[in-house]
mmCIF file with all atom_site columns, C-alpha atoms in Angstrom:
data_model
loop_
_atom_site.group_PDB
_atom_site.id
_atom_site.type_symbol
_atom_site.label_atom_id
_atom_site.label_alt_id
_atom_site.label_comp_id
_atom_site.label_asym_id
_atom_site.label_entity_id
_atom_site.label_seq_id
_atom_site.pdbx_PDB_ins_code
_atom_site.Cartn_x
_atom_site.Cartn_y
_atom_site.Cartn_z
_atom_site.occupancy
_atom_site.B_iso_or_equiv
_atom_site.pdbx_formal_charge
_atom_site.auth_seq_id
_atom_site.auth_comp_id
_atom_site.auth_asym_id
_atom_site.auth_atom_id
_atom_site.pdbx_PDB_model_num
ATOM 1   C CA . MET A 1 1   ? 0.000   0.000   0.000   1.00 55.00 ? 29  MET A CA 1
ATOM 2   C CA . ALA A 1 2   ? 2.847   2.365   0.826   1.00 66.00 ? 30  ALA A CA 1
ATOM 3   C CA . LEU A 1 3   ? 4.421   1.704   -2.569  1.00 71.00 ? 31  LEU A CA 1
ATOM 4   C CA . VAL A 1 4   ? 1.212   2.743   -4.323  1.00 67.00 ? 32  VAL A CA 1
ATOM 5   C CA . ILE A 1 5   ? 1.051   5.969   -2.358  1.00 74.00 ? 33  ILE A CA 1
ATOM 6   C CA . VAL A 1 6   ? 4.717   6.730   -3.072  1.00 77.00 ? 34  VAL A CA 1
ATOM 7   C CA . VAL A 1 7   ? 4.216   6.099   -6.812  1.00 75.00 ? 35  VAL A CA 1
ATOM 8   C CA . ALA A 1 8   ? 1.135   8.312   -6.840  1.00 72.00 ? 36  ALA A CA 1
ATOM 9   C CA . VAL A 1 9   ? 2.892   11.162  -5.016  1.00 78.00 ? 37  VAL A CA 1
ATOM 10  C CA . VAL A 1 10  ? 5.973   10.931  -7.235  1.00 82.00 ? 38  VAL A CA 1
ATOM 11  C CA . ALA A 1 11  ? 3.795   10.996  -10.362 1.00 77.00 ? 39  ALA A CA 1
ATOM 12  C CA . LEU A 1 12  ? 1.895   14.021  -9.087  1.00 76.00 ? 40  LEU A CA 1
ATOM 13  C CA . LEU A 1 13  ? 5.082   15.868  -8.116  1.00 82.00 ? 41  LEU A CA 1
ATOM 14  C CA . ALA A 1 14  ? 6.694   15.071  -11.468 1.00 81.00 ? 42  ALA A CA 1
ATOM 15  C CA . GLY A 1 15  ? 3.639   16.393  -13.299 1.00 77.00 ? 43  GLY A CA 1
ATOM 16  C CA . LEU A 1 16  ? 3.512   19.568  -11.235 1.00 77.00 ? 44  LEU A CA 1
ATOM 17  C CA . ALA A 1 17  ? 7.264   20.146  -11.617 1.00 78.00 ? 45  ALA A CA 1
ATOM 18  C CA . ALA A 1 18  ? 7.025   19.681  -15.369 1.00 75.00 ? 46  ALA A CA 1
ATOM 19  C CA . ASN A 1 19  ? 4.114   22.106  -15.471 1.00 71.00 ? 47  ASN A CA 1
ATOM 20  C CA . ARG A 1 20  ? 5.985   24.657  -13.384 1.00 73.00 ? 48  ARG A CA 1
ATOM 21  C CA . PHE A 1 21  ? 9.395   24.525  -15.061 1.00 73.00 ? 49  PHE A CA 1
ATOM 22  C CA . VAL A 1 22  ? 8.862   23.187  -18.591 1.00 68.00 ? 50  VAL A CA 1
ATOM 23  C CA . ARG A 1 23  ? 5.604   24.907  -19.466 1.00 63.00 ? 51  ARG A CA 1
ATOM 24  C CA . PRO A 1 24  ? 6.921   28.500  -19.194 1.00 61.00 ? 52  PRO A CA 1
ATOM 25  C CA . ARG A 1 25  ? 9.685   27.683  -21.670 1.00 61.00 ? 53  ARG A CA 1
ATOM 26  C CA . LEU A 1 26  ? 7.243   26.263  -24.198 1.00 61.00 ? 54  LEU A CA 1
ATOM 27  C CA . ILE A 1 27  ? 4.501   28.874  -23.927 1.00 61.00 ? 55  ILE A CA 1
ATOM 28  C CA . ASN A 1 28  ? 5.117   32.609  -24.130 1.00 61.00 ? 56  ASN A CA 1
ATOM 29  C CA . GLU A 1 29  ? 2.472   33.724  -21.685 1.00 57.00 ? 57  GLU A CA 1
ATOM 30  C CA . ASP A 1 30  ? 2.956   35.613  -18.485 1.00 57.00 ? 58  ASP A CA 1
ATOM 31  C CA . ASP A 1 31  ? 2.597   33.801  -15.198 1.00 53.00 ? 59  ASP A CA 1
ATOM 32  C CA . GLY A 1 32  ? -0.452  35.839  -14.291 1.00 55.00 ? 60  GLY A CA 1
ATOM 33  C CA . THR A 1 33  ? -2.767  33.755  -16.444 1.00 58.00 ? 61  THR A CA 1
ATOM 34  C CA . GLY A 1 34  ? -2.720  30.982  -13.827 1.00 58.00 ? 62  GLY A CA 1
ATOM 35  C CA . MET A 1 35  ? -3.319  27.284  -14.153 1.00 61.00 ? 63  MET A CA 1
ATOM 36  C CA . ALA A 1 36  ? -6.259  25.939  -16.059 1.00 63.00 ? 64  ALA A CA 1
ATOM 37  C CA . VAL A 1 37  ? -8.023  22.656  -15.402 1.00 61.00 ? 65  VAL A CA 1
ATOM 38  C CA . LYS A 1 38  ? -6.326  21.182  -18.445 1.00 68.00 ? 66  LYS A CA 1
ATOM 39  C CA . ASP A 1 39  ? -2.961  21.807  -16.754 1.00 69.00 ? 67  ASP A CA 1
ATOM 40  C CA . LEU A 1 40  ? -3.903  19.365  -13.988 1.00 71.00 ? 68  LEU A CA 1
ATOM 41  C CA . VAL A 1 41  ? -5.358  16.730  -16.301 1.00 75.00 ? 69  VAL A CA 1
ATOM 42  C CA . GLY A 1 42  ? -1.958  15.727  -17.721 1.00 78.00 ? 70  GLY A CA 1
ATOM 43  C CA . PRO A 1 43  ? -0.403  14.828  -14.362 1.00 79.00 ? 71  PRO A CA 1
ATOM 44  C CA . LEU A 1 44  ? -3.604  13.102  -13.257 1.00 79.00 ? 72  LEU A CA 1
ATOM 45  C CA . LEU A 1 45  ? -3.691  11.022  -16.433 1.00 82.00 ? 73  LEU A CA 1
ATOM 46  C CA . THR A 1 46  ? -0.045  10.091  -15.930 1.00 83.00 ? 74  THR A CA 1
ATOM 47  C CA . MET A 1 47  ? -0.742  9.085   -12.346 1.00 81.00 ? 75  MET A CA 1
ATOM 48  C CA . THR A 1 48  ? -3.776  7.053   -13.414 1.00 82.00 ? 76  THR A CA 1
ATOM 49  C CA . VAL A 1 49  ? -1.801  5.209   -16.080 1.00 84.00 ? 77  VAL A CA 1
ATOM 50  C CA . LEU A 1 50  ? 1.009   4.445   -13.625 1.00 84.00 ? 78  LEU A CA 1
ATOM 51  C CA . LEU A 1 51  ? -1.448  3.207   -11.021 1.00 83.00 ? 79  LEU A CA 1
ATOM 52  C CA . LEU A 1 52  ? -3.307  1.048   -13.533 1.00 82.00 ? 80  LEU A CA 1
ATOM 53  C CA . SER A 1 53  ? -0.001  -0.394  -14.770 1.00 83.00 ? 81  SER A CA 1
ATOM 54  C CA . PHE A 1 54  ? 1.022   -1.210  -11.229 1.00 83.00 ? 82  PHE A CA 1
ATOM 55  C CA . VAL A 1 55  ? -2.287  -2.970  -10.535 1.00 80.00 ? 83  VAL A CA 1
ATOM 56  C CA . LEU A 1 56  ? -2.113  -5.014  -13.738 1.00 80.00 ? 84  LEU A CA 1
ATOM 57  C CA . VAL A 1 57  ? 1.506   -6.079  -13.203 1.00 83.00 ? 85  VAL A CA 1
ATOM 58  C CA . THR A 1 58  ? 0.852   -7.018  -9.586  1.00 81.00 ? 86  THR A CA 1
ATOM 59  C CA . ALA A 1 59  ? -2.254  -9.050  -10.425 1.00 77.00 ? 87  ALA A CA 1
ATOM 60  C CA . ASN A 1 60  ? -0.565  -10.820 -13.337 1.00 79.00 ? 88  ASN A CA 1
ATOM 61  C CA . SER A 1 61  ? 2.468   -11.689 -11.243 1.00 82.00 ? 89  SER A CA 1
ATOM 62  C CA . SER A 1 62  ? 0.370   -13.008 -8.380  1.00 80.00 ? 90  SER A CA 1
ATOM 63  C CA . TYR A 1 63  ? -1.851  -15.181 -10.570 1.00 80.00 ? 91  TYR A CA 1
ATOM 64  C CA . GLY A 1 64  ? 1.194   -16.480 -12.446 1.00 84.00 ? 92  GLY A CA 1
ATOM 65  C CA . LYS A 1 65  ? 2.726   -17.575 -9.161  1.00 86.00 ? 93  LYS A CA 1
ATOM 66  C CA . ALA A 1 66  ? -0.584  -19.218 -8.169  1.00 83.00 ? 94  ALA A CA 1
ATOM 67  C CA . GLU A 1 67  ? -0.549  -21.190 -11.416 1.00 87.00 ? 95  GLU A CA 1
ATOM 68  C CA . VAL A 1 68  ? 3.009   -22.387 -10.758 1.00 90.00 ? 96  VAL A CA 1
ATOM 69  C CA . ALA A 1 69  ? 2.044   -23.365 -7.213  1.00 89.00 ? 97  ALA A CA 1
ATOM 70  C CA . SER A 1 70  ? -1.019  -25.306 -8.404  1.00 90.00 ? 98  SER A CA 1
ATOM 71  C CA . ARG A 1 71  ? 1.180   -27.281 -10.807 1.00 93.00 ? 99  ARG A CA 1
ATOM 72  C CA . GLY A 1 72  ? 3.628   -27.929 -7.978  1.00 93.00 ? 100 GLY A CA 1
ATOM 73  C CA . GLU A 1 73  ? 0.789   -29.094 -5.773  1.00 93.00 ? 101 GLU A CA 1
ATOM 74  C CA . ALA A 1 74  ? -0.389  -31.507 -8.472  1.00 93.00 ? 102 ALA A CA 1
ATOM 75  C CA . ARG A 1 75  ? 3.151   -32.867 -8.923  1.00 95.00 ? 103 ARG A CA 1
ATOM 76  C CA . ALA A 1 76  ? 3.531   -33.314 -5.156  1.00 94.00 ? 104 ALA A CA 1
ATOM 77  C CA . LEU A 1 77  ? 0.195   -35.143 -4.967  1.00 94.00 ? 105 LEU A CA 1
ATOM 78  C CA . ASP A 1 78  ? 1.286   -37.385 -7.855  1.00 94.00 ? 106 ASP A CA 1
ATOM 79  C CA . GLN A 1 79  ? 4.546   -38.090 -6.027  1.00 94.00 ? 107 GLN A CA 1
ATOM 80  C CA . LEU A 1 80  ? 2.582   -38.955 -2.896  1.00 93.00 ? 108 LEU A CA 1
ATOM 81  C CA . VAL A 1 81  ? 0.492   -41.476 -4.847  1.00 94.00 ? 109 VAL A CA 1
ATOM 82  C CA . GLU A 1 82  ? 3.574   -43.007 -6.446  1.00 94.00 ? 110 GLU A CA 1
ATOM 83  C CA . THR A 1 83  ? 5.395   -43.195 -3.116  1.00 93.00 ? 111 THR A CA 1
ATOM 84  C CA . ALA A 1 84  ? 2.376   -44.933 -1.580  1.00 93.00 ? 112 ALA A CA 1
ATOM 85  C CA . GLU A 1 85  ? 3.215   -47.919 -3.822  1.00 94.00 ? 113 GLU A CA 1
ATOM 86  C CA . TYR A 1 86  ? 5.940   -48.750 -1.287  1.00 92.00 ? 114 TYR A CA 1
ATOM 87  C CA . ALA A 1 87  ? 3.485   -48.838 1.612   1.00 92.00 ? 115 ALA A CA 1
ATOM 88  C CA . PRO A 1 88  ? 1.649   -51.962 2.800   1.00 93.00 ? 116 PRO A CA 1
ATOM 89  C CA . PRO A 1 89  ? -1.540  -52.682 0.791   1.00 94.00 ? 117 PRO A CA 1
ATOM 90  C CA . ALA A 1 90  ? -4.030  -51.332 3.360   1.00 92.00 ? 118 ALA A CA 1
ATOM 91  C CA . GLN A 1 91  ? -2.252  -47.979 3.758   1.00 93.00 ? 119 GLN A CA 1
ATOM 92  C CA . ARG A 1 92  ? -1.491  -47.788 0.014   1.00 93.00 ? 120 ARG A CA 1
ATOM 93  C CA . ALA A 1 93  ? -5.155  -48.084 -0.893  1.00 95.00 ? 121 ALA A CA 1
ATOM 94  C CA . ARG A 1 94  ? -6.190  -45.529 1.701   1.00 94.00 ? 122 ARG A CA 1
ATOM 95  C CA . ILE A 1 95  ? -3.513  -42.971 0.681   1.00 94.00 ? 123 ILE A CA 1
ATOM 96  C CA . GLN A 1 96  ? -4.339  -43.333 -3.001  1.00 94.00 ? 124 GLN A CA 1
ATOM 97  C CA . ALA A 1 97  ? -8.086  -43.049 -2.367  1.00 94.00 ? 125 ALA A CA 1
ATOM 98  C CA . ASP A 1 98  ? -7.504  -39.988 -0.184  1.00 94.00 ? 126 ASP A CA 1
ATOM 99  C CA . ALA A 1 99  ? -5.375  -38.453 -2.946  1.00 94.00 ? 127 ALA A CA 1
ATOM 100 C CA . VAL A 1 100 ? -8.190  -38.854 -5.467  1.00 94.00 ? 128 VAL A CA 1
ATOM 101 C CA . CYS A 1 101 ? -10.693 -37.329 -3.035  1.00 94.00 ? 129 CYS A CA 1
ATOM 102 C CA . TYR A 1 102 ? -8.246  -34.504 -2.239  1.00 94.00 ? 130 TYR A CA 1
ATOM 103 C CA . ALA A 1 103 ? -7.805  -33.682 -5.935  1.00 93.00 ? 131 ALA A CA 1
ATOM 104 C CA . ARG A 1 104 ? -11.575 -33.686 -6.471  1.00 94.00 ? 132 ARG A CA 1
ATOM 105 C CA . ALA A 1 105 ? -12.100 -31.481 -3.426  1.00 92.00 ? 133 ALA A CA 1
ATOM 106 C CA . VAL A 1 106 ? -9.532  -28.969 -4.684  1.00 92.00 ? 134 VAL A CA 1
ATOM 107 C CA . ARG A 1 107 ? -11.115 -28.877 -8.135  1.00 91.00 ? 135 ARG A CA 1
ATOM 108 C CA . GLU A 1 108 ? -14.791 -28.930 -7.153  1.00 92.00 ? 136 GLU A CA 1
ATOM 109 C CA . GLN A 1 109 ? -14.765 -27.150 -3.780  1.00 90.00 ? 137 GLN A CA 1
ATOM 110 C CA . GLU A 1 110 ? -11.665 -25.018 -3.359  1.00 89.00 ? 138 GLU A CA 1
ATOM 111 C CA . TRP A 1 111 ? -11.244 -23.485 -6.802  1.00 84.00 ? 139 TRP A CA 1
ATOM 112 C CA . PRO A 1 112 ? -14.816 -22.098 -6.852  1.00 85.00 ? 140 PRO A CA 1
ATOM 113 C CA . ALA A 1 113 ? -14.290 -20.807 -3.299  1.00 85.00 ? 141 ALA A CA 1
ATOM 114 C CA . MET A 1 114 ? -11.033 -19.147 -4.391  1.00 81.00 ? 142 MET A CA 1
ATOM 115 C CA . SER A 1 115 ? -12.964 -17.115 -6.967  1.00 76.00 ? 143 SER A CA 1
ATOM 116 C CA . ASP A 1 116 ? -14.812 -15.592 -4.002  1.00 75.00 ? 144 ASP A CA 1
ATOM 117 C CA . GLY A 1 117 ? -11.505 -14.781 -2.291  1.00 72.00 ? 145 GLY A CA 1
ATOM 118 C CA . HIS A 1 118 ? -11.192 -17.601 0.224   1.00 76.00 ? 146 HIS A CA 1
ATOM 119 C CA . GLY A 1 119 ? -10.279 -21.272 0.376   1.00 80.00 ? 147 GLY A CA 1
ATOM 120 C CA . SER A 1 120 ? -12.288 -24.307 1.314   1.00 86.00 ? 148 SER A CA 1
ATOM 121 C CA . PRO A 1 121 ? -11.796 -26.552 4.345   1.00 88.00 ? 149 PRO A CA 1
ATOM 122 C CA . VAL A 1 122 ? -12.815 -29.669 2.374   1.00 90.00 ? 150 VAL A CA 1
ATOM 123 C CA . PRO A 1 123 ? -9.330  -30.549 0.995   1.00 91.00 ? 151 PRO A CA 1
ATOM 124 C CA . SER A 1 124 ? -7.973  -30.324 4.535   1.00 90.00 ? 152 SER A CA 1
ATOM 125 C CA . VAL A 1 125 ? -10.206 -33.246 5.530   1.00 91.00 ? 153 VAL A CA 1
ATOM 126 C CA . TRP A 1 126 ? -8.340  -35.463 3.086   1.00 91.00 ? 154 TRP A CA 1
ATOM 127 C CA . SER A 1 127 ? -4.897  -34.091 3.908   1.00 90.00 ? 155 SER A CA 1
ATOM 128 C CA . THR A 1 128 ? -5.611  -34.775 7.589   1.00 91.00 ? 156 THR A CA 1
ATOM 129 C CA . ASP A 1 129 ? -6.525  -38.326 6.658   1.00 91.00 ? 157 ASP A CA 1
ATOM 130 C CA . PHE A 1 130 ? -3.113  -38.639 4.945   1.00 91.00 ? 158 PHE A CA 1
ATOM 131 C CA . ARG A 1 131 ? -1.443  -37.864 8.247   1.00 91.00 ? 159 ARG A CA 1
ATOM 132 C CA . VAL A 1 132 ? -3.639  -40.319 10.141  1.00 92.00 ? 160 VAL A CA 1
ATOM 133 C CA . THR A 1 133 ? -2.642  -43.038 7.687   1.00 92.00 ? 161 THR A CA 1
ATOM 134 C CA . PHE A 1 134 ? 1.034   -42.078 7.966   1.00 92.00 ? 162 PHE A CA 1
ATOM 135 C CA . ARG A 1 135 ? 0.961   -42.735 11.735  1.00 91.00 ? 163 ARG A CA 1
ATOM 136 C CA . ALA A 1 136 ? 0.514   -46.449 11.076  1.00 90.00 ? 164 ALA A CA 1
ATOM 137 C CA . LEU A 1 137 ? 3.717   -46.343 8.992   1.00 91.00 ? 165 LEU A CA 1
ATOM 138 C CA . GLU A 1 138 ? 5.942   -44.643 11.556  1.00 91.00 ? 166 GLU A CA 1
ATOM 139 C CA . GLY A 1 139 ? 9.332   -46.286 11.761  1.00 90.00 ? 167 GLY A CA 1
ATOM 140 C CA . LYS A 1 140 ? 9.065   -47.825 8.286   1.00 90.00 ? 168 LYS A CA 1
ATOM 141 C CA . PRO A 1 141 ? 11.286  -46.580 5.431   1.00 89.00 ? 169 PRO A CA 1
ATOM 142 C CA . VAL A 1 142 ? 8.323   -45.318 3.406   1.00 92.00 ? 170 VAL A CA 1
ATOM 143 C CA . PHE A 1 143 ? 7.220   -43.010 6.248   1.00 92.00 ? 171 PHE A CA 1
ATOM 144 C CA . GLY A 1 144 ? 9.854   -40.342 5.558   1.00 92.00 ? 172 GLY A CA 1
ATOM 145 C CA . MET A 1 145 ? 9.188   -40.354 1.819   1.00 93.00 ? 173 MET A CA 1
ATOM 146 C CA . LEU A 1 146 ? 5.443   -40.012 2.298   1.00 93.00 ? 174 LEU A CA 1
ATOM 147 C CA . LEU A 1 147 ? 5.875   -37.280 4.877   1.00 92.00 ? 175 LEU A CA 1
ATOM 148 C CA . GLY A 1 148 ? 8.212   -35.354 2.578   1.00 93.00 ? 176 GLY A CA 1
ATOM 149 C CA . ALA A 1 149 ? 5.802   -35.618 -0.360  1.00 93.00 ? 177 ALA A CA 1
ATOM 150 C CA . ASP A 1 150 ? 2.896   -34.504 1.814   1.00 93.00 ? 178 ASP A CA 1
ATOM 151 C CA . ASN A 1 151 ? 4.865   -31.557 3.203   1.00 93.00 ? 179 ASN A CA 1
ATOM 152 C CA . LYS A 1 152 ? 5.653   -30.470 -0.358  1.00 94.00 ? 180 LYS A CA 1
ATOM 153 C CA . ARG A 1 153 ? 1.950   -30.760 -1.274  1.00 93.00 ? 181 ARG A CA 1
ATOM 154 C CA . SER A 1 154 ? 1.007   -28.730 1.767   1.00 92.00 ? 182 SER A CA 1
ATOM 155 C CA . ASP A 1 155 ? 3.572   -26.000 1.002   1.00 93.00 ? 183 ASP A CA 1
ATOM 156 C CA . GLU A 1 156 ? 2.423   -25.737 -2.614  1.00 92.00 ? 184 GLU A CA 1
ATOM 157 C CA . ARG A 1 157 ? -1.227  -25.542 -1.560  1.00 90.00 ? 185 ARG A CA 1
ATOM 158 C CA . GLU A 1 158 ? -0.427  -22.761 0.876   1.00 90.00 ? 186 GLU A CA 1
ATOM 159 C CA . GLU A 1 159 ? 1.466   -20.866 -1.827  1.00 89.00 ? 187 GLU A CA 1
ATOM 160 C CA . ARG A 1 160 ? -1.415  -21.344 -4.285  1.00 88.00 ? 188 ARG A CA 1
ATOM 161 C CA . LEU A 1 161 ? -3.936  -19.993 -1.790  1.00 86.00 ? 189 LEU A CA 1
ATOM 162 C CA . THR A 1 162 ? -1.707  -17.066 -0.857  1.00 84.00 ? 190 THR A CA 1
ATOM 163 C CA . GLN A 1 163 ? -0.979  -16.040 -4.425  1.00 81.00 ? 191 GLN A CA 1
ATOM 164 C CA . ALA A 1 164 ? -4.553  -16.529 -5.616  1.00 76.00 ? 192 ALA A CA 1
ATOM 165 C CA . SER A 1 165 ? -5.925  -14.066 -3.093  1.00 69.00 ? 193 SER A CA 1
ATOM 166 C CA . ALA A 1 166 ? -5.898  -10.441 -4.150  1.00 60.00 ? 194 ALA A CA 1
ATOM 167 C CA . SER A 1 167 ? -2.584  -8.774  -3.451  1.00 59.00 ? 195 SER A CA 1
ATOM 168 C CA . ILE A 1 168 ? -3.921  -5.446  -4.645  1.00 59.00 ? 196 ILE A CA 1
ATOM 169 C CA . PRO A 1 169 ? -5.062  -3.171  -1.825  1.00 57.00 ? 197 PRO A CA 1
ATOM 170 C CA . SER A 1 170 ? -8.842  -2.868  -1.704  1.00 58.00 ? 198 SER A CA 1
ATOM 171 C CA . ALA A 1 171 ? -8.555  0.926   -1.789  1.00 56.00 ? 199 ALA A CA 1
ATOM 172 C CA . ILE A 1 172 ? -7.206  0.610   -5.331  1.00 56.00 ? 200 ILE A CA 1
ATOM 173 C CA . SER A 1 173 ? -9.148  -2.358  -6.657  1.00 54.00 ? 201 SER A CA 1
ATOM 174 C CA . GLY A 1 174 ? -12.387 -0.943  -5.290  1.00 54.00 ? 202 GLY A CA 1
ATOM 175 C CA . SER A 1 175 ? -13.464 -4.221  -3.759  1.00 51.00 ? 203 SER A CA 1
ATOM 176 C CA . CYS A 1 176 ? -15.063 -4.320  -0.365  1.00 47.00 ? 204 CYS A CA 1
ATOM 177 C CA . SER A 1 177 ? -14.954 -7.228  1.989   1.00 46.00 ? 205 SER A CA 1
ATOM 178 C CA . PRO A 1 178 ? -18.353 -8.145  3.406   1.00 43.00 ? 206 PRO A CA 1
ATOM 179 C CA . ARG A 1 179 ? -18.710 -7.683  7.114   1.00 40.00 ? 207 ARG A CA 1
ATOM 180 C CA . SER A 1 180 ? -20.161 -10.497 9.081   1.00 38.00 ? 208 SER A CA 1
ATOM 181 C CA . SER A 1 181 ? -23.035 -9.563  11.308  1.00 38.00 ? 209 SER A CA 1
ATOM 182 C CA . SER A 1 182 ? -23.159 -11.297 14.618  1.00 38.00 ? 210 SER A CA 1
ATOM 183 C CA . PRO A 1 183 ? -26.484 -11.583 16.405  1.00 38.00 ? 211 PRO A CA 1
#
């Protein structure tokens, strides 16, 4: 937010300085004529363009990072399923079934919720079930591999959720967050 304010102030000051020092050299009028409205429009247009550029670059960068994180999350989930092949049959089946349910929950529950600016708790149900299943494998060689794959999945999910939320201050984007009313 501070960066936006600094950019806006710098743009305004640059426009006013250009109007004050460059304009008299280009126009042969005396200084008594004063400033017209059109003299303020140029700096305001410049500031608007800079602000709009900043918003577009910030949004594009954030959503690009969210896309990379969602691909990383998918790769980590795939690795988790492949690593589960080394687990005993009962845990393997449960981990792989949980992975399918997790992927469906992300696609059908969380992505629509992300369009409203928040995540969904449904995928967490399945990721919690991963951890419950992992407890039965403690001490076995596959435990560390599964835990590492699940940690990677968790980190990528967190990054996806963070980057998918608006990183543009609401004062600029014009969006308002609804207030919850408590009875």
